[in-house]
Short mmCIF file of C-alpha atoms in Angstrom, two decimals:
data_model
loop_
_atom_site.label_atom_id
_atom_site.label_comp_id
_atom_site.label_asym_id
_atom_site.label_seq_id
_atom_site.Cartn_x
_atom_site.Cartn_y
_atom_site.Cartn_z
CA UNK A 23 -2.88 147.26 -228.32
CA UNK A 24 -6.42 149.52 -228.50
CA UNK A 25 -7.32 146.74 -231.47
CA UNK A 26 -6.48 143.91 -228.82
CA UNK A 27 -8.63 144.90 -226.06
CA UNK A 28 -12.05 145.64 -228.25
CA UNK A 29 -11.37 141.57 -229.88
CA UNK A 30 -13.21 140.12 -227.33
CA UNK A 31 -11.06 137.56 -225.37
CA UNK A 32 -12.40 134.29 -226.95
CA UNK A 33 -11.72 135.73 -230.70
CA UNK A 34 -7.93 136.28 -229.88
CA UNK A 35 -6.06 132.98 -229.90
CA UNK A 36 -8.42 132.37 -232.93
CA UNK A 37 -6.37 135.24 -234.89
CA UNK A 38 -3.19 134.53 -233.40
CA UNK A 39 -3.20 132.10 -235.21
CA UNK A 40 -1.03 133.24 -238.56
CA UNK A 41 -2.48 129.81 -240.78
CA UNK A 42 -6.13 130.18 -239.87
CA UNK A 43 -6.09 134.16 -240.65
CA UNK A 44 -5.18 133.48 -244.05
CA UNK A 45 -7.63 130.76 -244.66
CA UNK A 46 -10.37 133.18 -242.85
CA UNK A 47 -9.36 135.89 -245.44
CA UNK A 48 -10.00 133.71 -248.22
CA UNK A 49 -13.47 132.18 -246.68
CA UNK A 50 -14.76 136.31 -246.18
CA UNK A 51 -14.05 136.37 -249.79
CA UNK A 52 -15.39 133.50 -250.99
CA UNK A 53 -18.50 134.34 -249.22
CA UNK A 54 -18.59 137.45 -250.70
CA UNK A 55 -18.73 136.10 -254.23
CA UNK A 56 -21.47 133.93 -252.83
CA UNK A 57 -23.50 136.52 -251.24
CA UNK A 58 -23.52 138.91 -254.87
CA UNK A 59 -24.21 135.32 -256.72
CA UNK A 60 -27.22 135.04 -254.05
CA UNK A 61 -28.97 138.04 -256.34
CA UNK A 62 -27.15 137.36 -259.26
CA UNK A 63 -27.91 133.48 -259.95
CA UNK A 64 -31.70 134.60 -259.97
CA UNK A 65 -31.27 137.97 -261.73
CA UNK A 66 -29.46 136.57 -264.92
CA UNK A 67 -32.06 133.55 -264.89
CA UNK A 68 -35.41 136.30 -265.36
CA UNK A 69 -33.08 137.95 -267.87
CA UNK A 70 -32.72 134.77 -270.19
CA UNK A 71 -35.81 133.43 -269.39
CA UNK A 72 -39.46 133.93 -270.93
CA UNK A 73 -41.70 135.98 -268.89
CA UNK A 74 -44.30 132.94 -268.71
CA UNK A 75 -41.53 130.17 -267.11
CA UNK A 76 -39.24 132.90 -265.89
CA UNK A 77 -40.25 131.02 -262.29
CA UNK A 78 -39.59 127.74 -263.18
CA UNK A 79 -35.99 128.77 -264.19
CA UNK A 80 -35.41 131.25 -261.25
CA UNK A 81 -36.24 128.16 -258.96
CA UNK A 82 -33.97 125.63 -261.27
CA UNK A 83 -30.74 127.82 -261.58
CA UNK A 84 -31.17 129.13 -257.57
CA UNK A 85 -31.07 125.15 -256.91
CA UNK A 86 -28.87 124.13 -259.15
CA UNK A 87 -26.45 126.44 -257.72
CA UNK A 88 -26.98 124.49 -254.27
CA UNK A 89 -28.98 121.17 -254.62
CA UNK A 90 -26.53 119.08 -256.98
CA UNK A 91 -23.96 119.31 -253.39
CA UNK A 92 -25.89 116.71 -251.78
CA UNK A 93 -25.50 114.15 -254.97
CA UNK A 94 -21.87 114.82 -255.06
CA UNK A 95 -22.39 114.09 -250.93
CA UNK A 96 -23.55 110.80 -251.54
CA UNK A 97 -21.89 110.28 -254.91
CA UNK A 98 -18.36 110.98 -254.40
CA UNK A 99 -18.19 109.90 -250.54
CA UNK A 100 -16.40 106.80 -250.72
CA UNK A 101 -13.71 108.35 -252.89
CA UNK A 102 -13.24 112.22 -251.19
CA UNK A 103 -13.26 111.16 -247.75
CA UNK A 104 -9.77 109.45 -247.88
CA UNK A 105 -8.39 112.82 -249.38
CA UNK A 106 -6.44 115.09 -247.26
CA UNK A 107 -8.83 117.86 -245.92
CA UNK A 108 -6.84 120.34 -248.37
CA UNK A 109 -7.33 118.68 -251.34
CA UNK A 110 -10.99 118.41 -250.70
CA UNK A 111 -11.24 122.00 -250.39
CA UNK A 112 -8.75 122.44 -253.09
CA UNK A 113 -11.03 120.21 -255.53
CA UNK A 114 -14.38 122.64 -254.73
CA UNK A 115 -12.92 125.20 -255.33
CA UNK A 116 -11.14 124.41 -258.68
CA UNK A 117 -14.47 123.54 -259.75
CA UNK A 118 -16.69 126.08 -258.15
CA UNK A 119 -13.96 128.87 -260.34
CA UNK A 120 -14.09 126.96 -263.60
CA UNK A 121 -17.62 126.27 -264.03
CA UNK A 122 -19.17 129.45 -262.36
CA UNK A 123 -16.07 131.32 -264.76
CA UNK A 124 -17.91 129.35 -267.76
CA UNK A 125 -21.12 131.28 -267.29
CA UNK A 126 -19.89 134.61 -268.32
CA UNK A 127 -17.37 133.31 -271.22
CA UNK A 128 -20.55 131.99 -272.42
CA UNK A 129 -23.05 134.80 -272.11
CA UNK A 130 -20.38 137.28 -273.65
CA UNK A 131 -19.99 134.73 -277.12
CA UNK A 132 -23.59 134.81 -276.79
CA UNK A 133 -23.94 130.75 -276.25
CA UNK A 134 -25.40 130.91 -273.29
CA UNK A 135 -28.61 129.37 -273.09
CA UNK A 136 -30.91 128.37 -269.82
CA UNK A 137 -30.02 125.04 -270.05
CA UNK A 138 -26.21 125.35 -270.11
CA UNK A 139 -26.73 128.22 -267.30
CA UNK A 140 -28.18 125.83 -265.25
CA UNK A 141 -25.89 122.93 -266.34
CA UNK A 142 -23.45 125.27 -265.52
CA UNK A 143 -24.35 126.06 -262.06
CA UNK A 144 -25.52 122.94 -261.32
CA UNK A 145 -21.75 121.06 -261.95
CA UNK A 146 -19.86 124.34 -260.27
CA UNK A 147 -21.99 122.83 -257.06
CA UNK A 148 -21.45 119.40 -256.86
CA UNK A 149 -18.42 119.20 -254.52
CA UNK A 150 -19.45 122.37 -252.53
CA UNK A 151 -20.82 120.07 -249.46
CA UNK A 152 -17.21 118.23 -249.32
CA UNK A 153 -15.56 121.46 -249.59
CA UNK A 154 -17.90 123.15 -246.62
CA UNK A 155 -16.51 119.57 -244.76
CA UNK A 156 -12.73 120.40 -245.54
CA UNK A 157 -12.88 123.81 -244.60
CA UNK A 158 -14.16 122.47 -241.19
CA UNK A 159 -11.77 119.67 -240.46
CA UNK A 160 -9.02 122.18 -241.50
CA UNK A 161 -10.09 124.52 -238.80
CA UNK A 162 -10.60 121.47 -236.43
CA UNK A 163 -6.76 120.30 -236.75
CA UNK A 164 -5.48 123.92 -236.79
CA UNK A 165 -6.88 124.43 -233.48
CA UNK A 166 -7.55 123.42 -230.08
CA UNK A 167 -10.82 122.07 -228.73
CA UNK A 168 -11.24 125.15 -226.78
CA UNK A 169 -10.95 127.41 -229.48
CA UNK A 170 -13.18 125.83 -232.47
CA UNK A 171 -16.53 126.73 -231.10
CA UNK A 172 -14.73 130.58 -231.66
CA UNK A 173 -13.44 129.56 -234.81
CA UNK A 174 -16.87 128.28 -235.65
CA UNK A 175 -18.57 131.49 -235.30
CA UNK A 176 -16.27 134.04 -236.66
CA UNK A 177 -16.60 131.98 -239.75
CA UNK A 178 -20.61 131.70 -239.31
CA UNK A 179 -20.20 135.77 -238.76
CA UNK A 180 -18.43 136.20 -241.87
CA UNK A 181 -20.82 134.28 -244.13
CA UNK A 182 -24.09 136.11 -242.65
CA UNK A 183 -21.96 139.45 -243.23
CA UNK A 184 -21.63 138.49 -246.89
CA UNK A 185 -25.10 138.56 -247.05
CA UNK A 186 -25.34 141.73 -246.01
CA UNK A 187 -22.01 143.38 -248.67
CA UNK A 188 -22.84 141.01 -251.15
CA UNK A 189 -26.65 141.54 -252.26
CA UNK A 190 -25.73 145.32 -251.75
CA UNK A 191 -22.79 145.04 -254.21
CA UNK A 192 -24.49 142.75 -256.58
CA UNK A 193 -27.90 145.02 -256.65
CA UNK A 194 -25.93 147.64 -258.53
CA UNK A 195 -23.88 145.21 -260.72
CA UNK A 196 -26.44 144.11 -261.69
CA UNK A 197 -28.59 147.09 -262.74
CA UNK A 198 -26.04 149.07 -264.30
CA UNK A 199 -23.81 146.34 -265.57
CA UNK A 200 -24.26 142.89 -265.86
CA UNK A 201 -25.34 139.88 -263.98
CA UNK A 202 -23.25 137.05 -265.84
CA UNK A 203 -20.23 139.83 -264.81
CA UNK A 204 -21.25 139.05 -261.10
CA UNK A 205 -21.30 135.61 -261.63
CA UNK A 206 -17.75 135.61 -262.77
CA UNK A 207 -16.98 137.69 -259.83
CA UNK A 208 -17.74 134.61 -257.37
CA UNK A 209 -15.76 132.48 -259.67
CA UNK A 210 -12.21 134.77 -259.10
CA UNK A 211 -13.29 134.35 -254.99
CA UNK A 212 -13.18 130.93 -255.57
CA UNK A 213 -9.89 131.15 -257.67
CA UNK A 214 -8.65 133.67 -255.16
CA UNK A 215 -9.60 131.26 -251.96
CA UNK A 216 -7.83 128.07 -253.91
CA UNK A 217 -4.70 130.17 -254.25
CA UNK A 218 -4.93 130.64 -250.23
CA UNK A 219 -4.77 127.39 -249.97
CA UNK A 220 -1.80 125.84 -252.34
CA UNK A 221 0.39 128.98 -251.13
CA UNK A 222 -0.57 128.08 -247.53
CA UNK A 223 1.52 125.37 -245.20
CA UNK A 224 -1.21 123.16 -243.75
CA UNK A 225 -1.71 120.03 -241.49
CA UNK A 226 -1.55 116.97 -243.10
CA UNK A 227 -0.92 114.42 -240.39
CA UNK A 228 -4.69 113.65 -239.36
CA UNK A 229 -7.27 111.50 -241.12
CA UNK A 230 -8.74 113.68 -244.38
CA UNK A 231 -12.38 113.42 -242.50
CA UNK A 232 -13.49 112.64 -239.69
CA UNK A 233 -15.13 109.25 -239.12
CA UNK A 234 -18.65 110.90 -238.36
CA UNK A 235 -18.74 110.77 -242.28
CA UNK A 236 -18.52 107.24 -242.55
CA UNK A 237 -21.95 104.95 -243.61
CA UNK A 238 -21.91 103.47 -240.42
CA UNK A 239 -21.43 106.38 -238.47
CA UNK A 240 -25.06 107.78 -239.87
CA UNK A 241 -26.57 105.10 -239.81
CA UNK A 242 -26.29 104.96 -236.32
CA UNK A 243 -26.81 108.24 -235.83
CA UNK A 244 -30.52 107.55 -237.08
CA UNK A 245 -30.94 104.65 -235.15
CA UNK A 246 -30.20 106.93 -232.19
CA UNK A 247 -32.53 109.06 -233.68
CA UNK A 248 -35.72 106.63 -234.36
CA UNK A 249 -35.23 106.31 -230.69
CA UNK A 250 -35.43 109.26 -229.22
CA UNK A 251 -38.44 111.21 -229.91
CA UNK A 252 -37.47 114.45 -228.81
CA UNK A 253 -34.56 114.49 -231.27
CA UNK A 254 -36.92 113.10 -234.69
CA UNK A 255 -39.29 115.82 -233.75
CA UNK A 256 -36.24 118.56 -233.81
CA UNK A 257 -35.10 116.82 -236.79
CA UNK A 258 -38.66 116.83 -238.61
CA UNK A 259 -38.95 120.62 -237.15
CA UNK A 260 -35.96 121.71 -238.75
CA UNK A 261 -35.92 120.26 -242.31
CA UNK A 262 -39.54 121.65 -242.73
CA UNK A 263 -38.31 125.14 -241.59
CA UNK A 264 -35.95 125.30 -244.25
CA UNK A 265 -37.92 123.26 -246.80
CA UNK A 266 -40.88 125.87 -246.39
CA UNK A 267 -38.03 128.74 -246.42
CA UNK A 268 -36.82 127.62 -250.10
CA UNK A 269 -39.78 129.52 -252.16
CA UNK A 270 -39.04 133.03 -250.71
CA UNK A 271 -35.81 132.77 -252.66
CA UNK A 272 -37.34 131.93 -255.57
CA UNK A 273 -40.42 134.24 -255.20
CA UNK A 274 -38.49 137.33 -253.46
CA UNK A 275 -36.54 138.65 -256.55
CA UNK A 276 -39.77 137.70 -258.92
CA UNK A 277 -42.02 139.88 -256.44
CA UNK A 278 -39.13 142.47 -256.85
CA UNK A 279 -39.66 142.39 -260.89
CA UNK A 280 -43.35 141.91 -261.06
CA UNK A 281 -45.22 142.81 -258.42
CA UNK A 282 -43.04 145.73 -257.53
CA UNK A 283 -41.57 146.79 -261.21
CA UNK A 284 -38.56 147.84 -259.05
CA UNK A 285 -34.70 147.52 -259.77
CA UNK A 286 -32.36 145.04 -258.52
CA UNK A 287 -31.05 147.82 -256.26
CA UNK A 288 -34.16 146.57 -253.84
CA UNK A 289 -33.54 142.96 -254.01
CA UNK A 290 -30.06 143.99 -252.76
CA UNK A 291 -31.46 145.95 -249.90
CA UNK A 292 -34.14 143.36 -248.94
CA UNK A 293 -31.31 140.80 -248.87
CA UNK A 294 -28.54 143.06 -247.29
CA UNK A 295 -31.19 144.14 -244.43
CA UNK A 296 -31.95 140.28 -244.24
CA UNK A 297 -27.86 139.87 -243.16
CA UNK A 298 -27.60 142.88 -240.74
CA UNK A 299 -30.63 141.10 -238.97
CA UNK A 300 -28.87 138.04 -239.07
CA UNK A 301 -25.94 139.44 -237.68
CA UNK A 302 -27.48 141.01 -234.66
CA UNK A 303 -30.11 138.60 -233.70
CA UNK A 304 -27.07 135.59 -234.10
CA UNK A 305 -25.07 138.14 -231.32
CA UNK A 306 -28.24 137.52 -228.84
CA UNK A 307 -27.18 133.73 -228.66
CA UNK A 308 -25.85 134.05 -225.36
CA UNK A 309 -28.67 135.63 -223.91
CA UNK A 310 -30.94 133.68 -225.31
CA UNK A 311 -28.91 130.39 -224.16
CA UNK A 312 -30.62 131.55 -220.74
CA UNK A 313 -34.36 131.23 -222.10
CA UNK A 314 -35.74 127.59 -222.51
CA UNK A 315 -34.25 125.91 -225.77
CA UNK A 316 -37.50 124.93 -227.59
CA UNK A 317 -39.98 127.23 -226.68
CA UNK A 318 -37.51 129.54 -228.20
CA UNK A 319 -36.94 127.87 -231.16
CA UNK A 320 -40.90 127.02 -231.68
CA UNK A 321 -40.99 130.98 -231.36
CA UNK A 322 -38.36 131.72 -234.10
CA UNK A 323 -40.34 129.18 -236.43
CA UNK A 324 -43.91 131.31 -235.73
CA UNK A 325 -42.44 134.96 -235.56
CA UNK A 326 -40.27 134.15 -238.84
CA UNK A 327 -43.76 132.89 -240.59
CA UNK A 328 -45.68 135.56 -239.66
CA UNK A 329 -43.42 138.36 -240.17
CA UNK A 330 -43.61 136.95 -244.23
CA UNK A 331 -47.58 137.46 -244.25
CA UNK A 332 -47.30 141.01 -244.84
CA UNK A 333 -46.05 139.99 -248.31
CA UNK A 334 -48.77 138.36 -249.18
CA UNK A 335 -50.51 141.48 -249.16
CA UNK A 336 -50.51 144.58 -251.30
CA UNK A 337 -48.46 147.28 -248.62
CA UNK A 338 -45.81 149.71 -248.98
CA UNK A 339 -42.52 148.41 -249.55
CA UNK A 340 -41.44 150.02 -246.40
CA UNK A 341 -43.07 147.40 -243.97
CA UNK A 342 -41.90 144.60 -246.20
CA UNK A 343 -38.58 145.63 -245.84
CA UNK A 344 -38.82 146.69 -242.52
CA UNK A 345 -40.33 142.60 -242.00
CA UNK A 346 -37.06 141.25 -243.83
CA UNK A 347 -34.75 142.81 -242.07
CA UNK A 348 -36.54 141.80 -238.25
CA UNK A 349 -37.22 138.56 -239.59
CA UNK A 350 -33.29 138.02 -240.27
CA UNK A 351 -32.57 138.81 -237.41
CA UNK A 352 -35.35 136.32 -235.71
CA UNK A 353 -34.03 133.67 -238.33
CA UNK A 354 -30.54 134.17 -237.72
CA UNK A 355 -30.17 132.77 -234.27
CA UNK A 356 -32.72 129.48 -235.39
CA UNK A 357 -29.18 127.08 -236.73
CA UNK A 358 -26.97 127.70 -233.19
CA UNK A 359 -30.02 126.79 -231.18
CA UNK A 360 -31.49 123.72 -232.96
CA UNK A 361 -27.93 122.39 -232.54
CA UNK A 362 -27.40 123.47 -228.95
CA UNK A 363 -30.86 121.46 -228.37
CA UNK A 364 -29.04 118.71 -230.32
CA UNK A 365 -26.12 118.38 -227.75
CA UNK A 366 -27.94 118.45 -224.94
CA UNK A 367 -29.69 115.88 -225.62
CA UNK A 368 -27.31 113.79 -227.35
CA UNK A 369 -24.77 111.70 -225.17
CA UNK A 370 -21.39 112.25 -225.68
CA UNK A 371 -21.07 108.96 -227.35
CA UNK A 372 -23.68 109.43 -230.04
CA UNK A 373 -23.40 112.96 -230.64
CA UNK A 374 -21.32 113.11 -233.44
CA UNK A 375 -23.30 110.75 -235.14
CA UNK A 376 -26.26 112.13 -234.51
CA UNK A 377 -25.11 115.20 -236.16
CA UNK A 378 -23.91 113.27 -239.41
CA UNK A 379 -27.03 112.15 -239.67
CA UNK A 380 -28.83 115.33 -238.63
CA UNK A 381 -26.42 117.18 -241.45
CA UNK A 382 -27.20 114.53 -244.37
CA UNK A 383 -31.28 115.19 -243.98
CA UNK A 384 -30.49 118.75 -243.83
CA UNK A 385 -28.65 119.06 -246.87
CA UNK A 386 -31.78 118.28 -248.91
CA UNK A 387 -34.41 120.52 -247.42
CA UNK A 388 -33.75 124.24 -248.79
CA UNK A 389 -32.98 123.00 -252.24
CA UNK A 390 -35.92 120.95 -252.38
CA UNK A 391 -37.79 124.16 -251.26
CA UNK A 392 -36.21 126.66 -253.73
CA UNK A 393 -36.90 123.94 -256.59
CA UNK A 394 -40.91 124.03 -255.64
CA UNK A 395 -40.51 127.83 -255.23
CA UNK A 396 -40.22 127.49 -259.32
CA UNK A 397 -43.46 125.81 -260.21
CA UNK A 398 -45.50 127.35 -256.74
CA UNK A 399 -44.35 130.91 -258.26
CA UNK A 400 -45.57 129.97 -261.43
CA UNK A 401 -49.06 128.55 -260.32
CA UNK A 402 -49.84 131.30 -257.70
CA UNK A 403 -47.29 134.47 -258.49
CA UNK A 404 -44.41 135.73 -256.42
CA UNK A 405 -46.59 137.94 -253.51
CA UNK A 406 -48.91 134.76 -252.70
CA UNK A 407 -45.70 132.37 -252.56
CA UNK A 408 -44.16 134.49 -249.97
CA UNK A 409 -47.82 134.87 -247.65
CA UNK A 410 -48.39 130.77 -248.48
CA UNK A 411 -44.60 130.21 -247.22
CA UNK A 412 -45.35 132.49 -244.10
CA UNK A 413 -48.93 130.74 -243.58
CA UNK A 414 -47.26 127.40 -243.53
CA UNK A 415 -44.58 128.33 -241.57
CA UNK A 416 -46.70 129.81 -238.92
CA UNK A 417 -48.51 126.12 -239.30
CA UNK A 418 -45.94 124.42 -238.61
CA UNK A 419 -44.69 126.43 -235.29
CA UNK A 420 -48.21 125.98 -234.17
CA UNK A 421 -48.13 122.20 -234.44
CA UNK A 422 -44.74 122.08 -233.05
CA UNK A 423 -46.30 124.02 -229.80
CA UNK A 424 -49.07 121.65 -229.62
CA UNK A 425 -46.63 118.75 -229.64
CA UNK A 426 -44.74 120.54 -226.82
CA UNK A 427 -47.74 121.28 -224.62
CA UNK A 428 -48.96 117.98 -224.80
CA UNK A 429 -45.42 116.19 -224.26
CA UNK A 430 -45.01 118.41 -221.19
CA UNK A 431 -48.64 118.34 -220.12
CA UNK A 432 -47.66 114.24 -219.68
CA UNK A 433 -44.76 114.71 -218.13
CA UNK A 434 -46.00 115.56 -214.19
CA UNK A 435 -48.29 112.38 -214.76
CA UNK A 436 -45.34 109.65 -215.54
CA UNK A 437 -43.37 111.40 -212.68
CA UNK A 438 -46.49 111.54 -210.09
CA UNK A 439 -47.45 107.73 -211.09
CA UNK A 440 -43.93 106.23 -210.23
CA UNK A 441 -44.55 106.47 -206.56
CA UNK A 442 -47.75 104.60 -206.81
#
């Protein structure tokens, strides 16, 4: 009865439900594979790799273990979207276990090259956008309206908390054993969520996806969006956030290894700080639901950007880590607002395909940001990537506050000339 009262009242329906706490212990540890992978997938890379391209691998196996999603988006939509919800899940995780499982069969026969590693990676990702869709629509039919947006962000909670266990976890794995054993690791989540789900008695009555997945639906979702300014600029705001966040996580654990000639016990901590942050500044939503939507997320674009300058410069590791973890927890809270601004100012009848649309532009701009971390690491080294990414980032913020100023510096004159 003590537990019951400190769940906070919204939360409690959620896990009341007996279905959705079993898939939500098999999500925790999925993530949790994926947060140790988050160190791992670039730690086993700078092992195999030459010390003169061991960027241009780091940035190909971190998006390989991402990017190939939004092919098998496009590629296999026609064909997963009439599946069940549960098989589509089922399928990405099947193949998320095998192939990831592949990596350290392979490194312990001593076959396992950089380009089967990233072959590797690169096919145990191709569903993983279709299986991020099932896992929704599962939630969506095991629950009420009123109780998804709770569902929503326990499950959001649980993946940033990964990255707070999971880099810790992996950072000793992967000093003191092996990475390729990490690796593995995340494959057995995967195994052990897939099991969750065949032993599990689900909903099968609804359509597999929704129809905000269907060509039309997007396409008229960026119709909707050509047409609204406001929204393109959000859009265009948001995909060059996360395209010009890509490099740090190419350039972070490379920085780590070269500029710092520290163990992968740091790259754990920076990355496990990174999470708590995340964690605490996404608990702020509410309040910050009271502040103005886009002068807030302008300021999450500039603060994130500047708190990476510091590692463009030669300081103790104590302020860069101190950085990391406050600029979590300024990033954190960035996805929940962009797509608060989103619905209000959507209408009801074009908001879910504004979000299709807003999701399938998405998709590509992290990976493409990791895969120019490679070559930008390579051409620059790993401390000026990170102070370049915060420079531009801080750019960008800047420009979007100039568009802002001026859009609202118009506004009094449109209103004051419709009188005259």
């Amino acid at each position: 009865m003590v537990i019951r009262r400190l769940v906070p009242a919204a939360y409690r329906p959620v896990l009341a439900n007996r279905v959705l706490r079993r898939l939500i212990l098999g999500f925790a540890v999925s993530y949790l594979g994926d947060g140790m992978s988050f160190v791992a997938v670039a730690w086993l890379a700078i092992e195999l790799a030459p010390e003169a391209t061991a960027g241009l691998w780091v940035g190909g196996a971190v998006a390989a273990y991402t990017l190939p999603g939004v092919v098998g988006a496009l590629a296999f939509g026609r064909r997963l979207r009439r599946l069940p919800p549960r098989r589509i899940l089922l399928a990405d995780n099947i193949v998320r276990g095998v192939f990831l499982g592949a990596v350290p069969l392979a490194w312990f026969a001593g076959a396992l090259t950089l380009p089967l590693y990233v072959g590797l990676l690169a096919v145990s990702s191709l569903l993983h956008a279709w299986g991020s869709a099932g896992m929704y629509t599962l939630m969506a039919e095991l629950l009420p309206e009123e109780q998804r947006l709770a569902a929503n962000t326990l499950v959001s909670t649980l993946n940033f908390s990964a990255t707070i266990a999971g880099p810790a976890i992996a950072g000793v794995l992967v000093t003191y054993v092996s990475s390729a054993l990490v690796i593995g690791l995340d494959a057995l989540t995967y195994v052990f969520l897939a099991l969750i789900v065949v032993t599990t008695r689900l909903p099968t009555s609804r359509p597999p996806v929704a129809e905000v997945d269907e060509p039309s639906a997007a396409r008229g979702g960026f119709a909707f969006l050509r047409s609204h300014p406001e929204l393109l600029g959000l859009l265009a705001l948001t995909w060059f956030f996360n395209f010009l966040y890509g490099p740090v996580e190419v350039a972070l654990p490379l920085h780590v290894t070269n500029d710092l000639n520290a163990p992968g016990t740091l790259l754990g901590l920076y990355w496990m700080l990174f999470g708590i942050g995340a964690v605490l500044g996404g608990l702020t939503i509410g309040a910050l639901r009271q502040l103005p939507l886009w002068p807030v997320t302008i300021a999450i674009v500039v603060l994130w950007g500047l708190l990476l300058l510091p590692f463009g410069f030669d300081v103790p590791v104590a302020v860069t880590v101190a950085c990391f973890m406050l600029g979590g927890a300024i990033y954190g809270p960035f996805v929940p607002l962009s797509v608060t601004l989103v619905q209000a100012k959507s209408p009801p009848q074009h908001l879910a395909a504004v979000l299709a649309a807003r999701s399938s532009v998405l998709l590509t701009a992290a990976p493409l940001g990791t895969a120019l971390g490679g070559p930008l690491t390579t051409a620059l080294g790993p401390r000026a990537t990170l102070g370049v990414s915060g420079l531009a980032t801080v750019t960008l913020g800047g420009i979007a506050c100039a568009l802002l100023v001026a859009r609202e510096a118009r506004a009094p004159r449109r209103v004051r000339g419709r009188p005259r």
